Short mmCIF file of C-alpha atoms and ligand atoms in Angstrom, two decimals:
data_model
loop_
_atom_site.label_atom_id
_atom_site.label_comp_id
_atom_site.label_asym_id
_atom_site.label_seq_id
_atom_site.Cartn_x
_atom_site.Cartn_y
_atom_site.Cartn_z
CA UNK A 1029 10.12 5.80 -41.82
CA UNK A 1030 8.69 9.30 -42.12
CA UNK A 1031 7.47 12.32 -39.93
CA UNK A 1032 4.64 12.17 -37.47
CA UNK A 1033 3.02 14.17 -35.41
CA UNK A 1034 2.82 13.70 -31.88
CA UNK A 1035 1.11 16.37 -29.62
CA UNK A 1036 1.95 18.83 -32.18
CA UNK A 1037 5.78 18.44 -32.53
CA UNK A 1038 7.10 16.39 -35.79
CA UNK A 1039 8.53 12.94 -34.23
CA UNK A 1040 10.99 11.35 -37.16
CA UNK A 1041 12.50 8.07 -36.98
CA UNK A 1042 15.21 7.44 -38.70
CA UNK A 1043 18.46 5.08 -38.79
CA UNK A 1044 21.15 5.24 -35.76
CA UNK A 1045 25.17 6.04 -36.60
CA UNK A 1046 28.01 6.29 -34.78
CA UNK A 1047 27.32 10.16 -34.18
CA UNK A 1048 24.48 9.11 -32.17
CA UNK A 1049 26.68 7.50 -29.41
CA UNK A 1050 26.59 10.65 -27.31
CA UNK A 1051 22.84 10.81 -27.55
CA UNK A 1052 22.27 7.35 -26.39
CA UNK A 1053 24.18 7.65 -23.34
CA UNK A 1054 22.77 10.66 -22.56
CA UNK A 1055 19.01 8.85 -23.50
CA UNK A 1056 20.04 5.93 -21.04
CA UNK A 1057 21.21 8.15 -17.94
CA UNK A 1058 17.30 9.60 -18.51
CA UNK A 1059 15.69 6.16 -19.06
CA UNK A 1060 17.54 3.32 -17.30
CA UNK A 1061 17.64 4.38 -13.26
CA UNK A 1062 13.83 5.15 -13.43
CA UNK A 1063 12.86 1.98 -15.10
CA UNK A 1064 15.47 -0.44 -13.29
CA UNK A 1065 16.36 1.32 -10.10
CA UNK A 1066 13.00 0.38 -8.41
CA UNK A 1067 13.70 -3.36 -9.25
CA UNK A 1068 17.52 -3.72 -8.04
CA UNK A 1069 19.84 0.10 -8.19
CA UNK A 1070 22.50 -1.87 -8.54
CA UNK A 1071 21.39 -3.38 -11.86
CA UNK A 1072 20.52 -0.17 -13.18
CA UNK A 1073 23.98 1.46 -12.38
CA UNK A 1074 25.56 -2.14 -13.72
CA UNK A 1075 24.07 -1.54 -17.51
CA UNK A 1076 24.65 2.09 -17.72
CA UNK A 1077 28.20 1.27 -16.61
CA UNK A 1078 28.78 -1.97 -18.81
CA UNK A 1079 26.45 -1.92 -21.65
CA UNK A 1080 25.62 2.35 -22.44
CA UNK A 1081 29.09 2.97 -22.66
CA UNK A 1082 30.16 3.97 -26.48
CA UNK A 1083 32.72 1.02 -27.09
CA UNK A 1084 29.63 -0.86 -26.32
CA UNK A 1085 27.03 0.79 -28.92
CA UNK A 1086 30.38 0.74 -31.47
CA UNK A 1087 30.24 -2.68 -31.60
CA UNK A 1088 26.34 -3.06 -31.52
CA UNK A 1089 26.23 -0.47 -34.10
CA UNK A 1090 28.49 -3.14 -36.50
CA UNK A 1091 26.17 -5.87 -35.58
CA UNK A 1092 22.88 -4.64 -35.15
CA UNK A 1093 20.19 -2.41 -37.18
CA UNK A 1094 19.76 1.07 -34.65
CA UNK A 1095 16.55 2.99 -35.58
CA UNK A 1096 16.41 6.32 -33.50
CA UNK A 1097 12.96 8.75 -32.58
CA UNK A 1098 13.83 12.51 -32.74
CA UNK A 1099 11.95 14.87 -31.54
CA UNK A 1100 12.70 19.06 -32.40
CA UNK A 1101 16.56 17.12 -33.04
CA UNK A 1102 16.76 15.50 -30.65
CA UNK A 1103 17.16 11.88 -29.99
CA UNK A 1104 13.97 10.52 -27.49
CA UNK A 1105 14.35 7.32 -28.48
CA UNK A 1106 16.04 3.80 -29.71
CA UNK A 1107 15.38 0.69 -30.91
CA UNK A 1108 17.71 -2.03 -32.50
CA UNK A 1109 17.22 -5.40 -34.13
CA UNK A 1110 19.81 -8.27 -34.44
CA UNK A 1111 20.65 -11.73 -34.06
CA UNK A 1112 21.72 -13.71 -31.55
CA UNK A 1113 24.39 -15.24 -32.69
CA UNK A 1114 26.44 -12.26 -33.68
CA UNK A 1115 25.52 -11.04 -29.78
CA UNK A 1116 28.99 -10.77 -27.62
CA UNK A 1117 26.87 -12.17 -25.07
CA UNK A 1118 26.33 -16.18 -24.45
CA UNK A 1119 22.86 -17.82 -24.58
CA UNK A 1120 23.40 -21.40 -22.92
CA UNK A 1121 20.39 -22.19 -23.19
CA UNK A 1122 19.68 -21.31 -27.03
CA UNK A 1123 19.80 -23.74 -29.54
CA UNK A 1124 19.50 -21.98 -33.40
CA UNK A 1125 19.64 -18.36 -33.64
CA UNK A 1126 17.15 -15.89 -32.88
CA UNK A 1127 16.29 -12.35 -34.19
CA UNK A 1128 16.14 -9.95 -31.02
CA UNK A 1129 15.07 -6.32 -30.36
CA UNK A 1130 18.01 -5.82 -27.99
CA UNK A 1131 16.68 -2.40 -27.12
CA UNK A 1132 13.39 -0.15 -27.11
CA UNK A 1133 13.75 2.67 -25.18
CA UNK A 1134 11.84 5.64 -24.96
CA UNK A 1135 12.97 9.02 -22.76
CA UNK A 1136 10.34 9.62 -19.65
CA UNK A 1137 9.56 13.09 -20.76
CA UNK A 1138 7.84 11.23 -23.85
CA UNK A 1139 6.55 7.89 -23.07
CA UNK A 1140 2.62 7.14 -23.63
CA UNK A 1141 2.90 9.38 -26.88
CA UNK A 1142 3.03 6.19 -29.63
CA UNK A 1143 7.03 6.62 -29.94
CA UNK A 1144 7.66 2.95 -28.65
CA UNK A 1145 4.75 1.62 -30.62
CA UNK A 1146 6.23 2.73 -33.79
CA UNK A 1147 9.46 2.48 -33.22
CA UNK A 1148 8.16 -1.43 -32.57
CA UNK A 1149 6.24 -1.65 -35.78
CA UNK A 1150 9.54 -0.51 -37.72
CA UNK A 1151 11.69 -3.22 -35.99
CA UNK A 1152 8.85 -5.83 -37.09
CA UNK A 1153 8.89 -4.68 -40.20
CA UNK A 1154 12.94 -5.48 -40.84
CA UNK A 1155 12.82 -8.92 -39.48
CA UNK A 1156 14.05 -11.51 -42.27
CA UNK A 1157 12.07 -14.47 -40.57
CA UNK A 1158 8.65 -15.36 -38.85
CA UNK A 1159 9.20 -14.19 -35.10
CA UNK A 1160 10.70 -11.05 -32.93
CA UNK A 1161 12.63 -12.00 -29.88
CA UNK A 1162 12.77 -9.86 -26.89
CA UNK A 1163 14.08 -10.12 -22.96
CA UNK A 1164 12.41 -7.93 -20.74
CA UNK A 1165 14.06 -7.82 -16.90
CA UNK A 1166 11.55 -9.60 -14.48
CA UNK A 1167 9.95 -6.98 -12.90
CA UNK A 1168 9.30 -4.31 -15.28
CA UNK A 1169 5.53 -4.78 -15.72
CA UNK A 1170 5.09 -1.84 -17.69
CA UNK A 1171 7.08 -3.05 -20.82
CA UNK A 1172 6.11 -6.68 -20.22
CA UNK A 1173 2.61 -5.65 -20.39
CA UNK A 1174 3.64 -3.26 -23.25
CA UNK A 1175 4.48 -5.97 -25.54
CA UNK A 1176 1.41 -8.53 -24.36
CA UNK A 1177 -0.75 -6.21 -25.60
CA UNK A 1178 1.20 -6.02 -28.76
CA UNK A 1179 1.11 -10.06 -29.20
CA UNK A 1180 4.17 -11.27 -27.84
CA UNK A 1181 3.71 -14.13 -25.48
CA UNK A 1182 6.36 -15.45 -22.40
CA UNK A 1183 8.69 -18.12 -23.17
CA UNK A 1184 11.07 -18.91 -20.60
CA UNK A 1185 13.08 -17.03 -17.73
CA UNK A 1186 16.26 -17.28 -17.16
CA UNK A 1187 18.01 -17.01 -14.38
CA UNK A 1188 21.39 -16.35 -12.73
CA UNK A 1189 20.98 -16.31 -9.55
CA UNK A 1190 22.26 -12.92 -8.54
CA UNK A 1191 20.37 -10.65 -10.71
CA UNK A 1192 17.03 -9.97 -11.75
CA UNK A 1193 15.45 -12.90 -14.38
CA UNK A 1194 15.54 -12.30 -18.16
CA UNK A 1195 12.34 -12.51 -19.53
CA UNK A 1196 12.34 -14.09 -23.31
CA UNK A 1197 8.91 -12.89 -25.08
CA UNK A 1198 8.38 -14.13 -28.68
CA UNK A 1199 5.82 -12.47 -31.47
CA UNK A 1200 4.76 -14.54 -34.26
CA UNK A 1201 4.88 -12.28 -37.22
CA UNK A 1202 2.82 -14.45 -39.24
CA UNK A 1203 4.61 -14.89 -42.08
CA UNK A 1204 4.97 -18.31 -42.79
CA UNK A 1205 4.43 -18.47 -46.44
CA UNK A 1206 7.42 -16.35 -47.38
C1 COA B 175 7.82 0.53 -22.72
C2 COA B 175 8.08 1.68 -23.70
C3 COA B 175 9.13 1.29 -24.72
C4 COA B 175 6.76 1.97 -24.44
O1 COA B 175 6.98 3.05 -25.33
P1 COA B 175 5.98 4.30 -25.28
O2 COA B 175 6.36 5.23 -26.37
O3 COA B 175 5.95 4.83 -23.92
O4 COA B 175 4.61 3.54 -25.60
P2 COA B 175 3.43 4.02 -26.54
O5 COA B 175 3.11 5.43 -26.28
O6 COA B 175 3.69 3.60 -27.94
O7 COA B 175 2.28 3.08 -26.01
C5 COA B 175 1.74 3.32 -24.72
C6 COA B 175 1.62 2.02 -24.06
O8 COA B 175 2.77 1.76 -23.27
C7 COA B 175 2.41 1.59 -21.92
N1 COA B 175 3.43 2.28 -21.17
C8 COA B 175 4.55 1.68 -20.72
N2 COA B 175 5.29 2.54 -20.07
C9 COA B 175 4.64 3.74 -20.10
C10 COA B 175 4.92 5.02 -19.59
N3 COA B 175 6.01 5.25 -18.85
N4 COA B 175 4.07 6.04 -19.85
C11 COA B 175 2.95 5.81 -20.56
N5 COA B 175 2.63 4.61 -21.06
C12 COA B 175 3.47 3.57 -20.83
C13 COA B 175 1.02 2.14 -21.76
O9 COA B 175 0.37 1.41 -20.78
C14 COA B 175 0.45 1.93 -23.14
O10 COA B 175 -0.01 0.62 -23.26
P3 COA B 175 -1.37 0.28 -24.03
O11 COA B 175 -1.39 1.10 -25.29
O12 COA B 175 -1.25 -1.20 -24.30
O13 COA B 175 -2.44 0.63 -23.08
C15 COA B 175 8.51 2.98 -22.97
O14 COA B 175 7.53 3.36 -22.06
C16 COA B 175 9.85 2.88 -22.29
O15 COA B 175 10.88 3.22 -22.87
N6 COA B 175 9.86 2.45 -21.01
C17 COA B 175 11.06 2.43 -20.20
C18 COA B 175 12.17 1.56 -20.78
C19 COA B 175 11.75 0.12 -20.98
O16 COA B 175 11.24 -0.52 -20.08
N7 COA B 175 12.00 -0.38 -22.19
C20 COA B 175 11.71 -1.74 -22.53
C21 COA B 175 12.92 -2.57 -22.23
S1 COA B 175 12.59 -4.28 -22.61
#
């Protein structure tokens, strides 16, 4: 994964643990009421409160790969990769099993500097099969467009009726003749 340098302090990325669990929190109070709260405040409050709690990432952390940013030590960002059907969650209308960036989040105070697009290109690079799965809530145009201009394309919505859509985006990684 390796340094870089990003207006002149060393960004690292590196693989997430367990002793990261305080740092994620703390990265999703930062990131998740100013991206969500101007599509529906009560979403945003509902995943800090049910999914960046730490018996939450414990049990991602056993199912899923974590990759973290750190910037002067500290964490500014996450990304994880894993599949569906080891998700606690239930996907009705999935047939077969999917590989999923469940998270890529990046802390205000340093989004725009490349962290996501990296921390993107690592996930890529540790999927087993041909395509990356994402959801991205209906409404947050900034990541949506994010990932269109990194070559994922829309796939279905789906909806529950009381919250915002889930937006399934797919990337073809091209790698059909492994
Ligand atoms: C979307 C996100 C992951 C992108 O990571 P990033 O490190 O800010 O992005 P990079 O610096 O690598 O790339 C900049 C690109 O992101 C876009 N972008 C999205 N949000 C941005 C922001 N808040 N500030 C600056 N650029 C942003 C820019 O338009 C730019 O796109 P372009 O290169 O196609 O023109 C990050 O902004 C983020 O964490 N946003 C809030 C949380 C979120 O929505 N996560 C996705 C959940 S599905």
């Amino acid at each position: 994964m390796g340094d870089s340098a990003v207006a002149g302090s060393a960004v690292r990325l590196r693989p997430g643990t367990a002793a990261d669990i305080p740092a994620f929190r703390a990265l999703g109070e930062a990131v998740v009421p100013v991206t969500y709260g101007p599509i529906d405040a009560a979403y945003a409050q509902r995943m800090l409160d049910e999914w960046w709690i730490p018996e939450v990432f414990e049990k991602s952390l056993e199912r899923n790969t974590h990759l973290v940013a750190e910037r002067d030590g500290q964490v500014v960002a996450l990304a994880n990769l894993g599949r569906l059907a080891r998700s606690y969650r239930e996907f009705p209308h999935v047939t077969g099993d999917r590989e999923v960036m469940w998270k890529l989040y990046v802390h205000p105070d340093h989004q725009g500097l490349g962290i996501g697009s990296r921390l993107l290109a690592e996930v890529e690079a540790l999927v087993e099969g041909d395509e990356l799965w994402l959801e991205v809530v209906d409404g947050n145009d900034q990541a949506y467009d994010f990932y269109l201009a990194r070559g994922f394309v829309e796939v279905e919505r789906v909806s529950d009726g009381r919250w915002p859509d889930d937006v399934w985006l797919r990337k073809s990684l091209g790698r059909t003749e492994r």
